Short mmCIF file of C-alpha atoms in Angstrom, two decimals:
data_model
loop_
_atom_site.label_atom_id
_atom_site.label_comp_id
_atom_site.label_asym_id
_atom_site.label_seq_id
_atom_site.Cartn_x
_atom_site.Cartn_y
_atom_site.Cartn_z
CA MET A 101 -10.01 45.40 54.58
CA THR A 102 -11.10 48.98 54.08
CA GLY A 103 -9.99 51.40 51.41
CA SER A 104 -10.91 53.17 48.22
CA VAL A 105 -8.75 51.54 45.53
CA PRO A 106 -9.39 47.78 45.37
CA ARG A 107 -7.22 45.75 43.01
CA VAL A 108 -6.85 42.04 42.23
CA LEU A 109 -3.60 40.53 40.95
CA VAL A 110 -2.92 36.92 39.96
CA VAL A 111 0.56 35.42 40.27
CA ASP A 112 1.95 34.22 36.94
CA ALA A 113 4.40 31.40 36.30
CA LYS A 114 7.41 33.75 36.43
CA GLY A 115 6.39 35.03 39.85
CA ALA A 116 5.89 31.59 41.40
CA GLY A 117 8.33 30.93 44.23
CA SER A 118 8.88 34.62 45.03
CA ARG A 119 8.30 36.25 48.39
CA LEU A 120 4.98 38.06 48.54
CA ASP A 121 6.50 41.46 49.38
CA THR A 122 9.09 41.15 46.59
CA TRP A 123 6.53 40.10 43.97
CA LEU A 124 4.09 42.86 44.93
CA ALA A 125 6.83 45.50 45.02
CA GLY A 126 7.67 44.68 41.40
CA GLY A 127 4.05 44.34 40.32
CA LEU A 128 2.86 47.55 41.95
CA GLU A 129 6.03 49.61 41.37
CA LEU A 130 6.19 50.27 45.12
CA SER A 131 8.99 49.83 47.61
CA ARG A 132 9.08 46.65 49.68
CA THR A 133 8.82 48.87 52.77
CA ARG A 134 5.51 50.29 51.58
CA VAL A 135 4.20 46.84 50.62
CA ALA A 136 5.13 45.57 54.10
CA ALA A 137 3.22 48.49 55.64
CA LEU A 138 0.13 47.62 53.58
CA ILE A 139 0.38 44.01 54.75
CA ASP A 140 0.72 45.13 58.39
CA GLU A 141 -2.35 47.36 57.97
CA GLY A 142 -4.41 44.38 56.74
CA ARG A 143 -4.84 45.84 53.26
CA ILE A 144 -3.59 42.77 51.39
CA LEU A 145 -5.20 39.33 51.18
CA LEU A 146 -3.51 36.24 49.73
CA SER A 147 -6.11 33.66 48.68
CA GLY A 148 -8.54 35.21 51.19
CA GLU A 149 -6.09 35.14 54.13
CA PHE A 150 -4.05 37.86 55.80
CA PRO A 151 -0.49 36.87 54.82
CA ARG A 152 3.00 37.38 56.17
CA LYS A 153 5.28 39.51 54.00
CA SER A 154 7.67 36.54 53.67
CA GLU A 155 4.91 34.24 52.31
CA ILE A 156 5.99 32.37 49.17
CA VAL A 157 3.51 32.79 46.31
CA SER A 158 2.46 30.15 43.80
CA GLU A 159 1.20 30.39 40.24
CA GLY A 160 -2.50 31.25 40.21
CA ASP A 161 -2.54 32.80 43.71
CA ARG A 162 -5.10 35.58 43.92
CA ILE A 163 -3.90 38.71 45.73
CA GLU A 164 -6.33 41.44 46.73
CA VAL A 165 -4.86 44.86 47.41
CA GLU A 166 -6.65 47.90 48.81
CA LEU A 167 -4.73 51.13 48.85
CA PRO A 168 -5.76 53.68 51.46
CA PRO A 169 -7.17 57.01 50.32
CA PRO A 170 -4.33 59.45 49.69
CA ARG A 171 -3.24 61.19 52.90
CA PRO A 172 -2.58 64.92 52.87
CA LEU A 173 0.57 65.32 50.85
CA ALA A 174 3.79 65.92 52.74
CA ALA A 175 5.27 67.68 49.71
CA GLU A 176 4.24 71.30 49.20
CA PRO A 177 3.40 72.95 45.85
CA GLU A 178 6.18 75.16 44.50
CA ALA A 179 6.14 77.46 41.48
CA LEU A 180 9.11 75.85 39.72
CA PRO A 181 9.77 75.68 35.97
CA LEU A 182 8.25 72.52 34.50
CA ALA A 183 8.60 71.49 30.85
CA ILE A 184 5.31 69.72 30.07
CA VAL A 185 5.31 68.21 26.58
CA TYR A 186 1.84 66.62 26.83
CA GLU A 187 -1.12 66.78 29.22
CA ASP A 188 -4.71 65.55 29.36
CA ASP A 189 -7.21 64.62 32.09
CA HIS A 190 -5.37 61.37 32.89
CA LEU A 191 -1.63 61.98 32.61
CA LEU A 192 1.26 64.29 31.86
CA VAL A 193 4.55 63.78 30.06
CA VAL A 194 7.35 65.93 31.48
CA ASP A 195 10.83 66.66 30.10
CA LYS A 196 12.86 66.73 33.34
CA PRO A 197 16.00 68.87 33.44
CA ALA A 198 19.26 67.57 34.87
CA GLY A 199 19.78 68.58 38.48
CA MET A 200 16.13 68.22 39.48
CA VAL A 201 15.25 65.43 41.93
CA VAL A 202 12.02 63.64 41.00
CA HIS A 203 10.47 63.42 44.48
CA PRO A 204 11.27 64.63 48.02
CA ALA A 205 13.74 62.51 49.95
CA PRO A 206 16.21 62.98 52.80
CA GLY A 207 18.43 65.87 51.82
CA HIS A 208 15.96 67.08 49.16
CA PRO A 209 12.74 68.09 50.95
CA SER A 210 11.79 70.68 48.33
CA GLY A 211 12.61 71.93 44.86
CA THR A 212 11.69 68.57 43.29
CA MET A 213 9.61 67.69 40.26
CA VAL A 214 6.81 66.57 42.60
CA ASN A 215 6.74 70.04 44.19
CA ALA A 216 6.44 71.56 40.71
CA LEU A 217 3.72 69.07 39.69
CA LEU A 218 1.64 69.83 42.79
CA TYR A 219 1.68 73.51 41.87
CA HIS A 220 0.68 72.79 38.28
CA ALA A 221 -1.87 69.97 38.61
CA LYS A 222 -4.96 69.86 40.81
CA ASN A 223 -4.97 66.07 41.07
CA LEU A 224 -2.29 63.41 41.01
CA SER A 225 -2.47 59.66 41.63
CA GLY A 226 -2.08 58.72 45.29
CA ILE A 227 -0.66 55.24 44.68
CA GLY A 228 2.93 56.39 45.10
CA GLY A 229 2.28 57.69 48.61
CA THR A 230 2.59 61.12 50.15
CA LEU A 231 6.00 61.93 48.70
CA ARG A 232 5.60 60.38 45.24
CA PRO A 233 2.14 61.40 43.99
CA GLY A 234 1.67 60.51 40.34
CA ILE A 235 5.19 59.13 39.93
CA VAL A 236 5.08 56.00 37.75
CA HIS A 237 8.82 55.78 37.05
CA ARG A 238 11.84 57.89 37.92
CA LEU A 239 15.04 59.38 36.54
CA ASP A 240 18.21 60.01 38.51
CA ARG A 241 18.84 63.59 39.60
CA ASP A 242 21.52 64.20 36.95
CA THR A 243 19.67 62.35 34.17
CA SER A 244 17.49 64.51 31.93
CA GLY A 245 14.55 63.57 29.73
CA LEU A 246 11.05 62.17 29.49
CA LEU A 247 8.81 60.92 32.32
CA VAL A 248 5.12 60.03 32.39
CA VAL A 249 3.07 61.11 35.43
CA ALA A 250 -0.39 59.76 36.35
CA LYS A 251 -3.22 62.02 37.47
CA ASP A 252 -5.52 59.26 38.75
CA ASP A 253 -5.11 55.84 40.32
CA SER A 254 -6.55 53.80 37.45
CA THR A 255 -4.11 55.43 35.02
CA HIS A 256 -1.26 54.79 37.46
CA TRP A 257 -2.21 51.10 37.77
CA ALA A 258 -2.42 50.71 34.01
CA LEU A 259 0.92 52.40 33.32
CA SER A 260 2.66 50.43 36.09
CA THR A 261 1.28 47.20 34.65
CA ALA A 262 2.44 48.19 31.16
CA LEU A 263 5.92 48.89 32.53
CA ARG A 264 6.05 45.50 34.23
CA GLN A 265 4.90 43.78 31.05
CA ARG A 266 7.47 45.69 28.96
CA ARG A 267 4.86 47.55 26.96
CA VAL A 268 6.35 50.98 27.71
CA ARG A 269 9.23 51.90 25.36
CA ARG A 270 12.00 53.89 27.02
CA LEU A 271 15.07 54.80 24.99
CA TYR A 272 18.08 56.69 26.33
CA LEU A 273 21.09 58.35 24.78
CA ALA A 274 24.32 57.77 26.68
CA VAL A 275 28.01 58.27 26.15
CA ALA A 276 30.21 55.57 27.69
CA TRP A 277 33.99 55.38 28.02
CA GLY A 278 35.97 53.13 25.72
CA HIS A 279 34.68 50.92 22.92
CA LEU A 280 32.29 48.01 23.30
CA PRO A 281 33.39 44.75 21.63
CA LYS A 282 30.19 44.62 19.56
CA THR A 283 27.78 47.19 18.13
CA HIS A 284 24.78 45.45 19.75
CA VAL A 285 24.90 44.21 23.34
CA ARG A 286 22.19 42.82 25.62
CA VAL A 287 22.99 42.77 29.34
CA ASP A 288 20.95 40.42 31.55
CA GLU A 289 22.46 40.77 35.04
CA PRO A 290 20.69 41.12 38.42
CA ILE A 291 20.96 44.44 40.26
CA GLY A 292 20.76 45.06 43.99
CA ARG A 293 22.34 47.13 46.75
CA ASP A 294 26.12 47.07 46.81
CA PRO A 295 26.94 45.04 49.96
CA HIS A 296 29.92 47.32 50.65
CA ASP A 297 28.21 50.69 50.05
CA ARG A 298 24.46 51.03 50.56
CA LYS A 299 24.34 54.25 48.53
CA ARG A 300 25.42 52.36 45.42
CA MET A 301 23.79 49.65 43.35
CA GLY A 302 25.67 46.81 41.72
CA VAL A 303 25.43 43.53 39.87
CA VAL A 304 24.81 41.10 42.74
CA GLU A 305 23.81 37.45 42.73
CA ASP A 306 20.64 37.93 44.81
CA GLY A 307 19.56 41.13 43.04
CA ARG A 308 16.44 41.66 40.93
CA ARG A 309 16.61 40.72 37.26
CA ALA A 310 17.66 43.62 35.06
CA VAL A 311 17.87 43.64 31.26
CA THR A 312 19.42 46.44 29.17
CA ARG A 313 19.79 46.63 25.38
CA ILE A 314 22.66 48.70 23.97
CA ARG A 315 23.42 49.79 20.40
CA VAL A 316 26.46 51.80 19.35
CA ARG A 317 25.29 54.88 17.47
CA ALA A 318 28.67 56.61 16.98
CA ARG A 319 32.24 55.65 17.84
CA TRP A 320 34.40 58.47 19.18
CA ARG A 321 38.14 58.37 19.86
CA ALA A 322 37.87 57.04 23.41
CA ALA A 323 34.12 56.83 23.99
CA GLU A 324 30.89 55.86 22.23
CA LEU A 325 27.47 57.41 21.78
CA LEU A 326 24.89 54.73 22.59
CA ASP A 327 21.20 54.04 22.18
CA VAL A 328 20.11 52.26 25.36
CA GLY A 329 16.74 50.53 25.84
CA LEU A 330 15.30 49.22 29.10
CA GLU A 331 13.43 45.94 29.43
CA THR A 332 13.31 46.42 33.22
CA GLY A 333 13.54 49.50 35.42
CA ARG A 334 15.98 49.03 38.30
CA THR A 335 17.64 51.82 40.24
CA HIS A 336 20.70 53.13 38.32
CA GLN A 337 20.24 50.27 35.84
CA ILE A 338 21.96 51.77 32.78
CA ARG A 339 24.82 53.21 34.84
CA VAL A 340 25.38 49.94 36.71
CA HIS A 341 25.24 47.72 33.64
CA LEU A 342 27.62 49.90 31.62
CA ALA A 343 30.04 50.06 34.55
CA HIS A 344 29.76 46.29 34.90
CA LEU A 345 30.82 45.95 31.25
CA GLY A 346 33.85 48.12 32.00
CA HIS A 347 32.47 51.10 30.05
CA PRO A 348 30.91 53.51 32.57
CA VAL A 349 28.86 56.54 31.58
CA VAL A 350 31.05 59.58 30.97
CA ALA A 351 31.06 61.94 34.00
CA ASP A 352 29.21 59.44 36.20
CA ARG A 353 30.65 60.46 39.57
CA MET A 354 29.37 57.35 41.33
CA TYR A 355 30.27 54.55 38.91
CA GLY A 356 32.87 56.06 36.58
CA GLU A 357 34.77 58.76 38.49
CA GLY A 358 38.23 59.39 37.04
CA TRP A 359 37.98 56.63 34.42
CA GLU A 360 39.76 58.79 31.85
CA ARG A 361 42.85 59.12 34.07
CA GLY A 362 43.61 55.45 33.48
CA MET A 363 43.96 55.90 29.74
CA GLY A 364 47.33 56.03 28.05
CA GLY A 365 48.61 56.72 24.56
CA PRO A 366 47.36 59.33 22.10
CA ASP A 367 43.75 59.19 23.32
CA ARG A 368 44.56 60.30 26.87
CA GLY A 369 44.43 64.02 26.09
CA TRP A 370 41.19 63.66 24.14
CA ALA A 371 39.57 61.75 27.00
CA LYS A 372 40.65 64.33 29.58
CA GLU A 373 39.15 67.07 27.42
CA LEU A 374 35.87 65.15 26.99
CA ALA A 375 35.68 64.70 30.76
CA ARG A 376 36.38 68.41 31.32
CA ARG A 377 33.67 69.47 28.87
CA THR A 378 30.97 67.10 30.19
CA PRO A 379 29.11 68.90 33.02
CA ARG A 380 27.20 65.88 34.40
CA GLN A 381 26.60 62.22 33.66
CA PHE A 382 26.02 61.86 29.93
CA LEU A 383 22.59 60.20 30.06
CA HIS A 384 19.33 61.48 28.58
CA ALA A 385 15.88 59.83 28.30
CA THR A 386 15.23 60.69 24.67
CA ARG A 387 12.15 58.62 23.69
CA LEU A 388 9.04 57.44 25.50
CA GLY A 389 6.20 55.38 24.06
CA PHE A 390 3.10 53.75 25.53
CA GLN A 391 -0.56 53.04 24.88
CA HIS A 392 -2.82 55.61 26.51
CA PRO A 393 -4.69 53.78 29.32
CA ALA A 394 -7.97 55.61 28.69
CA SER A 395 -8.12 56.12 24.92
CA GLY A 396 -5.95 53.23 23.72
CA GLU A 397 -4.08 55.68 21.49
CA SER A 398 -0.43 54.99 20.73
CA MET A 399 1.57 57.80 22.35
CA ARG A 400 5.10 58.62 21.16
CA PHE A 401 7.36 61.38 22.50
CA ARG A 402 10.90 62.45 21.72
CA SER A 403 13.29 64.80 23.51
CA PRO A 404 16.52 65.91 21.77
CA PHE A 405 19.76 66.42 23.64
CA PRO A 406 19.54 69.39 26.02
CA PRO A 407 22.06 72.19 25.31
CA ASP A 408 24.70 71.02 27.82
CA LEU A 409 25.02 67.57 26.26
CA GLU A 410 24.49 68.80 22.69
CA ALA A 411 27.55 71.04 23.08
CA VAL A 412 29.70 68.08 24.11
CA ALA A 413 28.43 65.90 21.26
CA GLY A 414 29.08 68.75 18.82
CA TRP A 415 32.67 69.03 20.00
CA ALA A 416 33.20 65.29 19.58
CA GLN A 417 32.03 65.50 15.95
CA GLU A 418 34.29 68.40 14.95
CA PRO A 419 37.41 67.69 12.86
CA ASP A 420 40.24 66.35 15.00
CA PRO A 421 43.14 68.85 14.78
CA GLU A 422 45.67 66.04 15.26
CA THR A 423 44.49 63.86 12.39
CA GLY A 424 42.42 66.20 10.23
CA GLY A 425 39.60 63.65 10.27
CA PRO A 426 36.40 63.57 12.29
CA ARG A 427 36.60 62.95 16.03
CA ASP A 428 33.97 60.24 15.71
CA ASP A 429 33.38 57.29 13.39
CA ARG A 430 29.61 57.13 12.94
CA MET A 431 27.96 53.72 13.07
CA GLY A 432 24.63 54.84 11.59
#
């Protein structure tokens, strides 16, 4: 093997019995396609041997990974607005606006957060490949809030490992339709591609384990303001799990389109007005916490509701003209 970023991983008990490409994709925060390419290039050894991507790993297996030096980036720097809430020599924390795609992809070759980062920063980690430099974790296009970005490979490795070991705290604010049966809910359901629509994710039997913690912060007439914590980080995880519970995120055009039209009774008008006022899916990454890989310092960041969502929440808390009481029943 040749390369500039050697790394050694050891399979733990939880990983035993998994396919090599699947286990590495989760451990490295890379796609299975990229892991397969690294295997084909001879950049991965399993117990000293060149493995197949379908190899089944066992507890204690030693996996050596060498990532190639970063290729010239396919994404181009662009002078785009970028809300940086923290920066040092190793990483940045960015408050992403809704509507901005995190990295270039088909249909979004430019105007992304990566394009803005390349203009701002001289160096970014190359582990994510040519289109995802520095990207440790992602937010959906219409989700706003906090992201951490790595400037060097060792920081990227450390943050990815911390994510996998659940040592990165990510808390979201969401508004979901209807009322959950309990104020605290933990969802442990696997997520994978929807077999009927490859653009969507869903709870599927052969999906990857996904765990979401939900707490009701305020109860509104036909919706609830939620604190949502992630124990895992699957694509569309919060949106899929809430939809699976029958309480999709308000204004989620993929998993909750038109939900309010199915309501009857006195809450129907209120729900239609909430839907009209909500400009995009009501989901915001409000808190981010992790241990700094270089200094060991405990880092904590908070982002309040952006103006578009704050306006909707403010309306929901105004006195209800029909009852004279508040539109929401706060849970604390």
